[in-house]
Structures are given as C-alpha cells and as structure tokens.
PDB file of C-alpha atoms in Angstrom:
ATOM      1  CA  UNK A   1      37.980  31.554  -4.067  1.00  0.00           C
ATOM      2  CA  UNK A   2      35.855  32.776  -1.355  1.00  0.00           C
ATOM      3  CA  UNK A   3      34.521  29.895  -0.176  1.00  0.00           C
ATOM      4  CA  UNK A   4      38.246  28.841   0.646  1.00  0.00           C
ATOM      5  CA  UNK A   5      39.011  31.797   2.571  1.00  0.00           C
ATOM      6  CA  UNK A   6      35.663  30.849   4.403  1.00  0.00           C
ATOM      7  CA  UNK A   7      37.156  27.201   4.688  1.00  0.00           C
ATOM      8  CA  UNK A   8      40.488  28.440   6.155  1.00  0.00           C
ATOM      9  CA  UNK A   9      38.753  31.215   8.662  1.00  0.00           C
ATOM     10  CA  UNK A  10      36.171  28.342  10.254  1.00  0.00           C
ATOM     11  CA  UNK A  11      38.563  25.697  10.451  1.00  0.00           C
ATOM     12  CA  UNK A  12      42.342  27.715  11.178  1.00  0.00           C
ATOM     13  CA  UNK A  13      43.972  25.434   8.187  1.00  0.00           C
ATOM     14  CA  UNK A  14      45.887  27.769   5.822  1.00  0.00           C
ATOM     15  CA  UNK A  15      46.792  27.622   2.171  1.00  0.00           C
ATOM     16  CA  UNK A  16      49.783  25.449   1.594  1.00  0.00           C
ATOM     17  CA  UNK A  17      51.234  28.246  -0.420  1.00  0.00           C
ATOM     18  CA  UNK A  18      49.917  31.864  -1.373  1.00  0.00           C
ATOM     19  CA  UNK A  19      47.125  31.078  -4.172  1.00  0.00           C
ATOM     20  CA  UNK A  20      47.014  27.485  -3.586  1.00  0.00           C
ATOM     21  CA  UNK A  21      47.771  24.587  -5.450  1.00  0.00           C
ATOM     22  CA  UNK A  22      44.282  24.335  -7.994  1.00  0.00           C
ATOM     23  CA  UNK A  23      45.717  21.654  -9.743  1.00  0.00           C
ATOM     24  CA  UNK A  24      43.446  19.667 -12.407  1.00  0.00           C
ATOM     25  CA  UNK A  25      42.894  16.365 -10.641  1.00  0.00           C
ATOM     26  CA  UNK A  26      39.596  14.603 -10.917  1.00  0.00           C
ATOM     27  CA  UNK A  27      38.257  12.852  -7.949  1.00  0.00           C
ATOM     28  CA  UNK A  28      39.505   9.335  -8.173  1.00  0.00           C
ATOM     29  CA  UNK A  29      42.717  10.688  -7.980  1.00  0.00           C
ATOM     30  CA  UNK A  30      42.563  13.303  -5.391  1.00  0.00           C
ATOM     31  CA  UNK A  31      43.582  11.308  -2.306  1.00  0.00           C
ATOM     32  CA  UNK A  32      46.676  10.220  -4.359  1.00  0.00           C
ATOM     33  CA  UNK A  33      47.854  14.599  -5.243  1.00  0.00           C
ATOM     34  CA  UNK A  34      47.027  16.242  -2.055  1.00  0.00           C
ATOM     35  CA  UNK A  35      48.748  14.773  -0.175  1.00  0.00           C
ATOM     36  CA  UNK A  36      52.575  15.819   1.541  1.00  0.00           C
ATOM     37  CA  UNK A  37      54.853  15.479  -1.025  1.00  0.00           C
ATOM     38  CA  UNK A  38      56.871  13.281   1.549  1.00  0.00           C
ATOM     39  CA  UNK A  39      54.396  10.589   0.946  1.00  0.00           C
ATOM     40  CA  UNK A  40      53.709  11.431  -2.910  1.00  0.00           C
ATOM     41  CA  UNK A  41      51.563  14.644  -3.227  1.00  0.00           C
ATOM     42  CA  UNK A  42      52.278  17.902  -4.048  1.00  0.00           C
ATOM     43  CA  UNK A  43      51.351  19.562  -0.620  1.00  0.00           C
ATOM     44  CA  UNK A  44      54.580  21.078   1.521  1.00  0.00           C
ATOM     45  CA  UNK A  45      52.165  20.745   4.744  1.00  0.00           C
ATOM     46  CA  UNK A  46      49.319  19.053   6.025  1.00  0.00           C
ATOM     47  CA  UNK A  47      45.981  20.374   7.251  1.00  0.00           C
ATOM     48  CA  UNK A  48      46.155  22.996   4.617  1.00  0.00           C
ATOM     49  CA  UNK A  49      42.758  24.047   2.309  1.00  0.00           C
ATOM     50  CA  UNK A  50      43.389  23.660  -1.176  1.00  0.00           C
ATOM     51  CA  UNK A  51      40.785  23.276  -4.406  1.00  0.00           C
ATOM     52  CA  UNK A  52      41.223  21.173  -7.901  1.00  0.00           C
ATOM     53  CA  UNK A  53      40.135  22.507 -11.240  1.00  0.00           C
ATOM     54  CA  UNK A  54      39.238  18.662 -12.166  1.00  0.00           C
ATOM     55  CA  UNK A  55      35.952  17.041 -12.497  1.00  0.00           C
ATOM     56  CA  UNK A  56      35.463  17.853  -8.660  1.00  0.00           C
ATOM     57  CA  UNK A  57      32.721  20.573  -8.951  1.00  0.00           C
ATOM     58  CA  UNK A  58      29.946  21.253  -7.561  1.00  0.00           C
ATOM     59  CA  UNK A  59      31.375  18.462  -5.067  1.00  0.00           C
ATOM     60  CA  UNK A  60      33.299  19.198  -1.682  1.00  0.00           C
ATOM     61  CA  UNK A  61      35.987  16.914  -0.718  1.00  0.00           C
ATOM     62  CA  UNK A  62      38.361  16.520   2.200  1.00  0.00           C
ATOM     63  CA  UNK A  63      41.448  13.649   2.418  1.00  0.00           C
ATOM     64  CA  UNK A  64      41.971  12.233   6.223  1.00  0.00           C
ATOM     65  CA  UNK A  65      44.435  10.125   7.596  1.00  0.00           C
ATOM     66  CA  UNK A  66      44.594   8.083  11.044  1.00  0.00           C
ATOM     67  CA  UNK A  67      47.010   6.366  13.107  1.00  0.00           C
ATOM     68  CA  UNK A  68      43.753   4.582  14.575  1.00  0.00           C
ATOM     69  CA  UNK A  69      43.559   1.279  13.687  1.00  0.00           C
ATOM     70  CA  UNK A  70      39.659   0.820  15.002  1.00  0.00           C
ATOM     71  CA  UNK A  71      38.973   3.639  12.443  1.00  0.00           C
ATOM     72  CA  UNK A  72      41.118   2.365   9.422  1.00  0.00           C
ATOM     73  CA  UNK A  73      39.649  -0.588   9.693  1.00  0.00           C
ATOM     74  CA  UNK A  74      36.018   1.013   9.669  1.00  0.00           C
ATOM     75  CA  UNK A  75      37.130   2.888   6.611  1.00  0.00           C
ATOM     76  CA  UNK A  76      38.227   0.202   5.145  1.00  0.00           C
ATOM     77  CA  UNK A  77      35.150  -1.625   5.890  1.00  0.00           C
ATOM     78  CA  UNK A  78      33.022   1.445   4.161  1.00  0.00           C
ATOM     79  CA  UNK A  79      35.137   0.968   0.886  1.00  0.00           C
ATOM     80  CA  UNK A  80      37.390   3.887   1.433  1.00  0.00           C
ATOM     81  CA  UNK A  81      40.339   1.836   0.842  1.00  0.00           C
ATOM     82  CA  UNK A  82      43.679   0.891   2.285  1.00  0.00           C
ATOM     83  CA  UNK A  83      44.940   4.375   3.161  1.00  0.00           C
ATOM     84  CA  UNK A  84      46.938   5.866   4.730  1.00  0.00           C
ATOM     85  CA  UNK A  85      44.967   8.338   3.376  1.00  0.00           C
ATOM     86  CA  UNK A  86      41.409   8.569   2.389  1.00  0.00           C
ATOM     87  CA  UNK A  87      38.970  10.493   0.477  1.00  0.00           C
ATOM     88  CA  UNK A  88      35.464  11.881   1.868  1.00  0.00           C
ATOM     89  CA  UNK A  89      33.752  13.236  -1.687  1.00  0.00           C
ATOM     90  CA  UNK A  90      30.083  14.732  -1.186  1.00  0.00           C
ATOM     91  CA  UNK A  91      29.068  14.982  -5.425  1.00  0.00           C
ATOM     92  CA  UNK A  92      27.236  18.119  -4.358  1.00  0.00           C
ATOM     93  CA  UNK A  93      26.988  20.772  -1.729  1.00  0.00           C
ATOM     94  CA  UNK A  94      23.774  23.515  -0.816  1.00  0.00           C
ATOM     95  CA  UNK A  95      26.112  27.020   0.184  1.00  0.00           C
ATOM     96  CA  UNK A  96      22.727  29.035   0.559  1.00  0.00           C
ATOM     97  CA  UNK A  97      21.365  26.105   3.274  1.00  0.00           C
ATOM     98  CA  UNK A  98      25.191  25.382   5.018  1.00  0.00           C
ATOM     99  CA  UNK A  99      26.489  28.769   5.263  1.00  0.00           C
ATOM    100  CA  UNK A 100      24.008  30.084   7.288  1.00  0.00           C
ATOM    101  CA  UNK A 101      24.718  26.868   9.966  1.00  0.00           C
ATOM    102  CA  UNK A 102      28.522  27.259   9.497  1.00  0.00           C
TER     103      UNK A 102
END
C-alpha cells in the first residue's frame, strides 16, 4: 500500500507489525479495533499507520486520543463521543490535489 508507506515517511509513525494489520472493520467500528490491545484493539503500539479492508474506502481515517479535558469535551460536543478514543473519518479523499501539498 503505497499510500501507507507515504503515510509512515511524512508523519515518522511505523507499521505496528511488518504488513500491517488490514483487518475488515467498517467505519463505525474502527475506533473500537485500532486501538492498543491494552485497552481492547488489536494494535501492540500506538501512533502506528495501519489500513482496514472494511467499508472504509475511498475514505481516510485517523483515531486520536487526549488527556485534555478542554478538547474531550469539544469532541464530545461535535458528536465524536465519549472516548477515550475518537474517530476523524473524511468519506472521501483527492490523492492527485493532496499529494502534491503533502
């Protein structure tokens, strides 16, 4: 998946493991699988790139958590829900108009 690699050299987050994880979630459950397995998931670290074969495509998504309570509360007030972690899903993304600004 190149746009992974492309993910992981912009940012410095790795794979969790060699090949990633890819497993088939769909987004409503997303937040819930990648995620440290400590807290429920099936990720061995945090800040790591990763990609589902679910209904996630041609979306981009990213999970977040915060110890901030001035910005849980905002994401709670924007419907994100009660955390601690918390989904940011765009149904769509433009590679040939972002790549070129990345």
């Amino acid at each position: 998946m190149i746009e992974m690699t492309e993910v992981a050299n912009a940012t410095g987050l790795v794979p969790d493991i060699p090949g990633m994880h890819g497993p088939k979630v769909d987004v409503p459950d997303l937040q819930k699988v990648f995620v440290p397995r400590k807290d429920g998931g099936i990720l061995f670290h945090s800040g790591v790139v990763d990609y589902s074969t679910g209904k996630v495509a041609p979306g981009v998504f990213v999970i977040i958590r915060t110890d901030s309570h001035i910005i849980k509360k905002d994401l709670k007030y924007y419907a994100l829900g009660e955390g601690p972690y918390y989904l940011l899903y765009r149904p769509y993304h433009l590679c040939s108009i972002e790549t070129p600004l990345s």
